[in-house]
XYZ file of C-alpha atoms in Angstrom:
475
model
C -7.960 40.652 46.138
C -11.220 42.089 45.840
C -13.984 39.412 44.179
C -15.315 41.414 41.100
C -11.178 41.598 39.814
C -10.892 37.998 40.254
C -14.216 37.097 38.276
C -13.342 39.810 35.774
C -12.695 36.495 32.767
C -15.379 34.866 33.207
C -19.126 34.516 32.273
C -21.553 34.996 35.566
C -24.821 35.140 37.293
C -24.390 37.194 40.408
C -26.450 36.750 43.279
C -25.306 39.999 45.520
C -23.050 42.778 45.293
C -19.588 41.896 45.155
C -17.217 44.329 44.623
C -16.050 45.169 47.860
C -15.472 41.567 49.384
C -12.039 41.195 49.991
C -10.965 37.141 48.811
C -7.520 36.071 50.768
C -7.411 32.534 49.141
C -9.518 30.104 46.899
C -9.784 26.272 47.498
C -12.214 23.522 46.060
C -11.622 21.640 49.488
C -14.035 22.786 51.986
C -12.077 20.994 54.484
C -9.333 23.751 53.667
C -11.609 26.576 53.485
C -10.106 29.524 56.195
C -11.974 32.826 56.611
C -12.641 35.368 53.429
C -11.637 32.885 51.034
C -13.475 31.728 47.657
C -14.718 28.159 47.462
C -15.221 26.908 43.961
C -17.846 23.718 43.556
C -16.392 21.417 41.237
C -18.729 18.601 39.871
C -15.924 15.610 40.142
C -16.215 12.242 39.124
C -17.352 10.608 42.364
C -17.373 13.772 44.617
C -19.945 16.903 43.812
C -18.138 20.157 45.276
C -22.070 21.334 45.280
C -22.712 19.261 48.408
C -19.669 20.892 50.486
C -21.282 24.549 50.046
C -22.813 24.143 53.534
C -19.310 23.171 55.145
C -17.363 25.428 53.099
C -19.785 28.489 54.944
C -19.122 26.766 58.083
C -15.795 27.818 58.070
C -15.767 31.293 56.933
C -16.086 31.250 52.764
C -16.932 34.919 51.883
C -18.093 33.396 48.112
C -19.116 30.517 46.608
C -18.377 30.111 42.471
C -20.835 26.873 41.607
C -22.562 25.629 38.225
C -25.856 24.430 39.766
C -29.047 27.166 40.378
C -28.782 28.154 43.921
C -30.453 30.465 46.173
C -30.658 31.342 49.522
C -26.738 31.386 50.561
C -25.618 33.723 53.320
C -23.118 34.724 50.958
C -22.689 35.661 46.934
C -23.438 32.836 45.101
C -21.961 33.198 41.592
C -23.238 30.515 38.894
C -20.900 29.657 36.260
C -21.460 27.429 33.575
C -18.319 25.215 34.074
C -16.831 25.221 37.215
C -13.318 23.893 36.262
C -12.791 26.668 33.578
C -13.995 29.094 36.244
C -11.297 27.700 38.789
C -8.554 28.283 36.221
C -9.279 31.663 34.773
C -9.844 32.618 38.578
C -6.719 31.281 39.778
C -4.969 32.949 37.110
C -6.176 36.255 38.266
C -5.205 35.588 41.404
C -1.729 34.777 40.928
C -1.435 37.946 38.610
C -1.093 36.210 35.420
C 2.351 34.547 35.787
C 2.647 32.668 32.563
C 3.056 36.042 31.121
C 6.146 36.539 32.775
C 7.856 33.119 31.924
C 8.808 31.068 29.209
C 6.573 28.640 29.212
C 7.470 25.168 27.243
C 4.538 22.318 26.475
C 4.857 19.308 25.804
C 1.941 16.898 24.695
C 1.451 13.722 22.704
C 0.504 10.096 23.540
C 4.487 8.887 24.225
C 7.383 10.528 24.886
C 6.659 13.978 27.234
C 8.733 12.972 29.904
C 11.715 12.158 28.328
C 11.703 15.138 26.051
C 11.184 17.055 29.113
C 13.767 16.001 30.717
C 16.053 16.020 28.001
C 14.837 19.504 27.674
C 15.802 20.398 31.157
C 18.773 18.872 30.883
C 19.631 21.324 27.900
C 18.761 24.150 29.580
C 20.544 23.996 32.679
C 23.601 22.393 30.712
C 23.537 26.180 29.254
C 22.666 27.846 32.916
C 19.059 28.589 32.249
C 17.159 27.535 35.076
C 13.834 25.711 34.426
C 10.952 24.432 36.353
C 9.790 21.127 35.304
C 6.000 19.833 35.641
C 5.057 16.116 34.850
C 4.193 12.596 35.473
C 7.558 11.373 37.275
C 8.020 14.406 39.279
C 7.411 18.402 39.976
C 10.865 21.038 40.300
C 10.449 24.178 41.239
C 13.252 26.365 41.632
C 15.550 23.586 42.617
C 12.906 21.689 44.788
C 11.373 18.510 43.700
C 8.557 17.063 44.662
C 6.505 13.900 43.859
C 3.767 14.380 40.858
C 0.025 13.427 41.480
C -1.073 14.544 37.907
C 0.912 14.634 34.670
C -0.408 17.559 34.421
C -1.002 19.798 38.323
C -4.541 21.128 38.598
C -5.389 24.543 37.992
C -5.450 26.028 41.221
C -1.686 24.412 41.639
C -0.597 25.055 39.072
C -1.055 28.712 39.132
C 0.342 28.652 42.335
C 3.091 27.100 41.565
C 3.886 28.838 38.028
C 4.168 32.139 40.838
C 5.919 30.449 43.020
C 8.896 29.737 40.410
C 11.846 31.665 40.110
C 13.140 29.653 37.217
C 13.714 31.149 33.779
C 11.984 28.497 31.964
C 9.191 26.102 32.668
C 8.554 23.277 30.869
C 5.174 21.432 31.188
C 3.757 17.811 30.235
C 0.393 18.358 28.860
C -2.189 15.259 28.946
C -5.418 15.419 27.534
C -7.013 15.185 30.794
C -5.113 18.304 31.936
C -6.425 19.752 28.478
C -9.864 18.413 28.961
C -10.760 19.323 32.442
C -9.343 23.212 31.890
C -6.279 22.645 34.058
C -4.234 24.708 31.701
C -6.462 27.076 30.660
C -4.743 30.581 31.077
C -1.650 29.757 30.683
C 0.545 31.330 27.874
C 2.953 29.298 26.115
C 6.062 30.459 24.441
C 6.805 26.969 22.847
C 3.918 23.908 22.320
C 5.526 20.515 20.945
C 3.571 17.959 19.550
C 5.478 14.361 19.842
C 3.074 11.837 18.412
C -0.235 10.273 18.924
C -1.605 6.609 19.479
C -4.350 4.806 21.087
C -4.803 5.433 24.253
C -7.279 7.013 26.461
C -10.205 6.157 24.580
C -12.356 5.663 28.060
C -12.196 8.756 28.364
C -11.975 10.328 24.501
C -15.046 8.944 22.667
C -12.810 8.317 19.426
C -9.071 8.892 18.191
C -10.314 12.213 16.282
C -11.385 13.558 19.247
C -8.497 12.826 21.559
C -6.435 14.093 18.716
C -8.636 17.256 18.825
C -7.951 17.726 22.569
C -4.416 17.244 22.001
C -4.473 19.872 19.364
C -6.555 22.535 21.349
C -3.009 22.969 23.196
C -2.206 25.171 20.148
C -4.854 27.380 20.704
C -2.792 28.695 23.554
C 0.347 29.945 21.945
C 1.655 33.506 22.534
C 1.274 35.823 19.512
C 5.070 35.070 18.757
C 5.019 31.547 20.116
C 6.346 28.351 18.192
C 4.917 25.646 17.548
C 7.369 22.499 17.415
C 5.889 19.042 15.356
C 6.668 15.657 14.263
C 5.906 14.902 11.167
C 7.060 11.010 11.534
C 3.443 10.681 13.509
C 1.178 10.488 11.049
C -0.832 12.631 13.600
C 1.699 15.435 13.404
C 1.026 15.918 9.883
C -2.517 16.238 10.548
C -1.794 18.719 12.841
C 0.385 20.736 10.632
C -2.826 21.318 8.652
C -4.876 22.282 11.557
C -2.420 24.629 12.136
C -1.678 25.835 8.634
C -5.278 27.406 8.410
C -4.818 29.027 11.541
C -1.239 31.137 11.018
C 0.794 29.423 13.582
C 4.533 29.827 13.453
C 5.735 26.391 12.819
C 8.545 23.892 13.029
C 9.023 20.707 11.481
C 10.973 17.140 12.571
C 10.486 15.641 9.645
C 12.529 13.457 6.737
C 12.033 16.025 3.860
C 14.755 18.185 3.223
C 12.820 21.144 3.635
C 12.115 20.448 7.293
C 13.919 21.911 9.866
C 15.293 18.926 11.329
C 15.327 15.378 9.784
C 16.747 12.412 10.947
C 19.614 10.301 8.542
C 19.925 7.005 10.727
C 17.194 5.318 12.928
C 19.666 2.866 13.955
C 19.970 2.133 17.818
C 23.368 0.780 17.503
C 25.035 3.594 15.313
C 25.509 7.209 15.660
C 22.465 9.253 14.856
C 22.782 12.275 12.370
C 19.946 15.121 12.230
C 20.432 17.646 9.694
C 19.504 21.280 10.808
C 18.594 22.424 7.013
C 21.612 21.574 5.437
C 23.970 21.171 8.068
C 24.484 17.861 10.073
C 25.092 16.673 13.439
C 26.562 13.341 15.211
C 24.622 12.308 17.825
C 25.127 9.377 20.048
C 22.717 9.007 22.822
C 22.534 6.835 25.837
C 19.457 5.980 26.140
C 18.728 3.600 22.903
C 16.082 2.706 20.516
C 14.114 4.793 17.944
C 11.807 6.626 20.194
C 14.511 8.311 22.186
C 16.173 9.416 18.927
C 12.835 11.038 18.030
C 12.398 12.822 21.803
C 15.987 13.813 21.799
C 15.483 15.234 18.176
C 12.275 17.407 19.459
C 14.039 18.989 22.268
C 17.237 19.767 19.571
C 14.761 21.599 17.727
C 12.811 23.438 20.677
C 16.733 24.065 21.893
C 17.777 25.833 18.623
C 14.442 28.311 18.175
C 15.102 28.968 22.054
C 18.725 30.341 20.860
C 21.159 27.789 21.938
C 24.374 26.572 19.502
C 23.387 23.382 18.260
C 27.209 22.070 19.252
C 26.256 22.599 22.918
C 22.984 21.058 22.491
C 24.556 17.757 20.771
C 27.175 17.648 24.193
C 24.122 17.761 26.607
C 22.314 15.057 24.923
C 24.921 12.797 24.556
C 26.169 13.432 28.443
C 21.965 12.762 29.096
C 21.950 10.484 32.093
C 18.194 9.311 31.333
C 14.533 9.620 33.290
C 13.437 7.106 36.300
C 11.570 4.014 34.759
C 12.083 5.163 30.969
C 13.727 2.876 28.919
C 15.799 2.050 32.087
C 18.574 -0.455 32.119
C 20.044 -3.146 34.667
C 22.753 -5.608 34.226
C 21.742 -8.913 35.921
C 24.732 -10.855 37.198
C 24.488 -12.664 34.526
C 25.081 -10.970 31.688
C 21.118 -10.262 30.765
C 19.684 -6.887 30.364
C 16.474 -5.953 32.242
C 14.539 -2.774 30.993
C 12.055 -0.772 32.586
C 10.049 1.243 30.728
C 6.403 2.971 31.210
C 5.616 1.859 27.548
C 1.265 1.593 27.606
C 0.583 1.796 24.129
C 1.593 -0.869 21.128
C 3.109 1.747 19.183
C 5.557 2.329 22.776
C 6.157 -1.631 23.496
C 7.093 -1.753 19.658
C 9.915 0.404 19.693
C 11.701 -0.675 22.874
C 11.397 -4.320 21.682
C 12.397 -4.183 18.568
C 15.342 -1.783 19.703
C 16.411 -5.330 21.744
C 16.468 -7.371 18.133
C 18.351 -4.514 16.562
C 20.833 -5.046 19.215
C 20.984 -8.577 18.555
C 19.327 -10.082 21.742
C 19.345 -13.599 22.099
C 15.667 -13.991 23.578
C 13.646 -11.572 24.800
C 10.846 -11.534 27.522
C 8.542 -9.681 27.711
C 6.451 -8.323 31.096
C 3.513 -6.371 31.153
C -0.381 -5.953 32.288
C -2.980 -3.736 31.744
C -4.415 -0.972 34.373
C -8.307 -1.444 35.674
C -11.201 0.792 34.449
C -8.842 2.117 31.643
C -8.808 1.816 27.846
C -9.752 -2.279 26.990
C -9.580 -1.641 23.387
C -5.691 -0.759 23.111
C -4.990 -4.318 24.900
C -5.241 -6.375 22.200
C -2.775 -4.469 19.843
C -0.629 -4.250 23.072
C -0.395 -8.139 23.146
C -0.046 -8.547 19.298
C 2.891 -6.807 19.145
C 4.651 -8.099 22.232
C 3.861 -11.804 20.788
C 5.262 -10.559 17.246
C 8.667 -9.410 18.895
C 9.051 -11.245 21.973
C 9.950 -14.856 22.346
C 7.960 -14.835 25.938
C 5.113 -12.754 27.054
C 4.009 -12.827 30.769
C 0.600 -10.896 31.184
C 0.653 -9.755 34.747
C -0.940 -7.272 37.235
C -0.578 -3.235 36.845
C -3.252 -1.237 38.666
C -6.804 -2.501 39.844
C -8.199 0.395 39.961
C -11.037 -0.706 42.074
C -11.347 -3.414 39.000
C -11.984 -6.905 41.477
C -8.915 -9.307 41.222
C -10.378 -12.078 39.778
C -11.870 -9.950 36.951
C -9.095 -8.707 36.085
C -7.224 -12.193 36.172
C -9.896 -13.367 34.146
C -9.361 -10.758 31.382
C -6.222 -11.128 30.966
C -5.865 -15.355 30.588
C -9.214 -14.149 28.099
C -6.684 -11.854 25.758
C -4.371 -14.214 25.250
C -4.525 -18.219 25.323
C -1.079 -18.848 24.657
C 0.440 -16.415 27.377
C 2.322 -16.963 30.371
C -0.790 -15.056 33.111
C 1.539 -14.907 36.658
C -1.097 -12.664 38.404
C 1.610 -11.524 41.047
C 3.975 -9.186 39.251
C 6.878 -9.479 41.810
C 6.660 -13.377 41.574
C 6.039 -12.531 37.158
C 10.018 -10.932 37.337
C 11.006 -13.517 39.598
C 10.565 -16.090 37.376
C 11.995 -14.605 34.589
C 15.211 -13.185 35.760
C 15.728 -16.680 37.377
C 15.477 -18.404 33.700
C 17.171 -15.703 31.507
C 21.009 -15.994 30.713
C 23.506 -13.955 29.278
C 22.697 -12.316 26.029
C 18.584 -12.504 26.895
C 16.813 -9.111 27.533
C 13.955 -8.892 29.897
C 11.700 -5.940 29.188
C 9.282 -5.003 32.186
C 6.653 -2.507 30.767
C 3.870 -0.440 31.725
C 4.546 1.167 35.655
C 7.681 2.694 35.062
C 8.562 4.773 38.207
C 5.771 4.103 39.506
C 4.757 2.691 43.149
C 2.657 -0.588 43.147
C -0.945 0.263 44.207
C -1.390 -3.286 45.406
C 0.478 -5.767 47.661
C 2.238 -8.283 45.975
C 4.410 -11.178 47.343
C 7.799 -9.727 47.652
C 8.319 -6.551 50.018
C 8.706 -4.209 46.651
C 6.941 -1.113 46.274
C 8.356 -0.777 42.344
C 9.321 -2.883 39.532
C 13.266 -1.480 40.001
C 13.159 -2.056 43.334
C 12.153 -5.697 42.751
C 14.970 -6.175 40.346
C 17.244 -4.944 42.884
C 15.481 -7.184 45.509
C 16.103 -10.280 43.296
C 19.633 -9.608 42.777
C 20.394 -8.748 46.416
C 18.864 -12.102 47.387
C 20.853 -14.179 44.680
């Protein structure tokens, strides 16, 4: 493609003439930099593209797309003023736009994407759409899965992959990182859902209000006819009904007025659910309990029925829903105990799967969970608040370092919390507790989900499941 088409979206300084150089690929690696392709200089957070120009020319880069003044390259040189939004709108171009040729389904909030994607998938293909899936448990593309580095793929990959897919539909997890650092940016969406908001990611967002601004500049992206899908039990959601009001959108409301599309009768985990489309109601019994998963499953009923599909079909796919990897998922000790795994990281999250566990009538419940280095300190306290208020026994334990040192991280967490059980070695943390719990206890083990440990820990896991499974294959 020649280089003036691809850099026809976005502002520029030209160096050279550029309109006949012919661009066969674009990278912001310059260890994967082949002949006649465009290297873009992203400013990272511990790696400047800017000082890879020189290896990038090395091996054959016919352009070079950077933010900082430069002069004097063998080749154009073309200064943008973001580098990241450059990538995306360039990448777009390159891939011909394929958003515009797609359905394209986002999902973004604080808690529950990835189960409303999946459940979402799971609709789809229940009525023989075919959908493409992007998120923080895994990437599917027409058929293929593959493991997920980002919740949400960066913009070069993303493009590339949105081409790639075959599938009718693709449905997308959107984090405010991905919104943030521009790796959407040129896409088209058909559908945007907003499932709720709560603290989180406030090392990165200077204040709620502005991470709720990020969240909400997903909007901004809707096709002319798209729909925008919104729960109004977040208080969050109705703030972004407002937002949204004064700009036109088309809009859909989970709510519990009668004038909302869809409300919810029963929050009750242990009794069928029914959600009244307008004035018509529905039965729903899910497998996957607690009140959270009645609100995800009720978002992707809605996004289901503006898509077209019966609502009676919808109902049978949710109920036959088998669940995701590491949400809300259960084991059966030998025992007769229940063990949970869940990726809850926010109090709001740990709140609803524990007191899900009372509604059911557990006997005791335990509760296991730590807190990831270099990420937001501030939600931790309300994180342990709430699993003290529920929980008959907390055990603050080890997620991520992060680079964080050991015994700092130790230290902050026997700081948080006097009274608490601290078992720095999370494999040796479940140990202990499935060898004390007995029939009728639940054991909830929050925070990784799916996710691989980063560190070594005592026992030869590599996963909180597979250290369950460990335990019981041992016994």
């Amino acid at each position: 493609m020649k280089l003036n088409i691809l850099l026809e979206h976005i502002e520029k300084k030209v160096s050279d003439i550029i309109q006949h150089i012919d661009i066969e690929g674009i990278s912001t690696n310059s260890s994967s930099i082949h002949p006649n392709d465009l290297f873009v200089a992203i400013p990272g957070y511990r790696v400047d593209g800017h000082n890879f120009i020189e290896h990038a020319l090395e091996a054959g880069a016919s352009a070079i797309v950077g933010e900082k003044d430069l002069k004097g390259l063998s080749v154009p040189y073309i200064q943008v003023s973001n580098s990241r939004l450059a990538l995306a709108k360039i990448a777009c171009q390159f891939y011909g736009n394929p958003s515009e040729k797609k359905s394209i389904i986002g999902i973004t909030g604080t808690n529950g994407k990835t189960t409303t994607s999946f459940m979402l998938k799971y609709i789809l293909e229940a009525s023989g759409r075919s959908c493409s899936l992007f998120g923080t448990v895994m990437n599917t593309v027409n058929g293929q899965a593959s493991p997920s580095i980002n919740t949400t793929p960066d913009a070069l990959e993303l493009q590339k992959q949105l081409a790639m897919s075959k599938d009718e539909f693709i449905i997308m997890e959107v984090s405010s990182h991905g919104l943030s650092q521009y790796r959407v940016a040129g896409v088209e969406f058909d559908y945007c859902l907003f499932t709720n908001l709560d603290h989180d990611h406030l090392d990165y967002h200077r204040d709620m209000e502005e991470y709720f601004s990020v969240k909400a500049s997903l909007f901004n992206q809707l096709k002319p006819n798209g729909k925008a899908i919104i729960n109004h039990y977040n208080s969050w959601g109705r703030e972004l009904t407002d937002y949204l009001t004064s700009k036109g959108y088309k809009m859909y409301i989970l709510g519990d007025e009668s004038h909302h599309d869809l409300r919810i009768d029963k929050f009750k985990s242990d009794v069928s659910t029914l959600i009244f489309e307008k004035n018509q109601g529905f039965e729903l019994n899910l497998k996957m309990l607690g009140e959270h998963n009645i609100l995800n499953a009720s978002m992707a009923f809605l996004t289901a029925r503006k898509i077209g599909l019966p609502s009676n079909k919808i109902i049978q796919a949710l109920e036959m829903f088998p669940g995701v990897p590491g949400r809300f998922e259960m084991l059966q000790h030998p025992n007769g105990a229940t063990i949970v795994i869940d990726y809850a990281h926010t109090a709001d999250a740990l709140y609803h799967c524990l007191r899900m566990a009372r509604e059911q009538g557990a006997n005791r419940i335990f509760h296991i969970f730590g807190f990831r280095g270099n990420r937001d300190v501030e939600k931790r306290r309300g994180m342990v608040n709430v699993s003290k208020e529920i929980s008959d026994v907390s055990i603050l334990t080890l997620d991520d370092l992060n680079e964080v040192p050991y015994d700092e991280m130790v230290r902050a967490l026997y700081e948080l919390d006097q009274e608490a059980y601290v078992i720095p070695d999370r494999t040796l943390a479940i140990k202990m507790v499935l060898e004390r719990v007995n029939e009728g206890d639940w054991v909830f083990i929050t925070g990784k989900g799916a996710e691989a440990y980063q560190q070594k820990f005592q026992l030869p896991t590599a996963s909180d499941k597979e250290t369950v499974q460990y335990l019981f294959s041992s016994n």
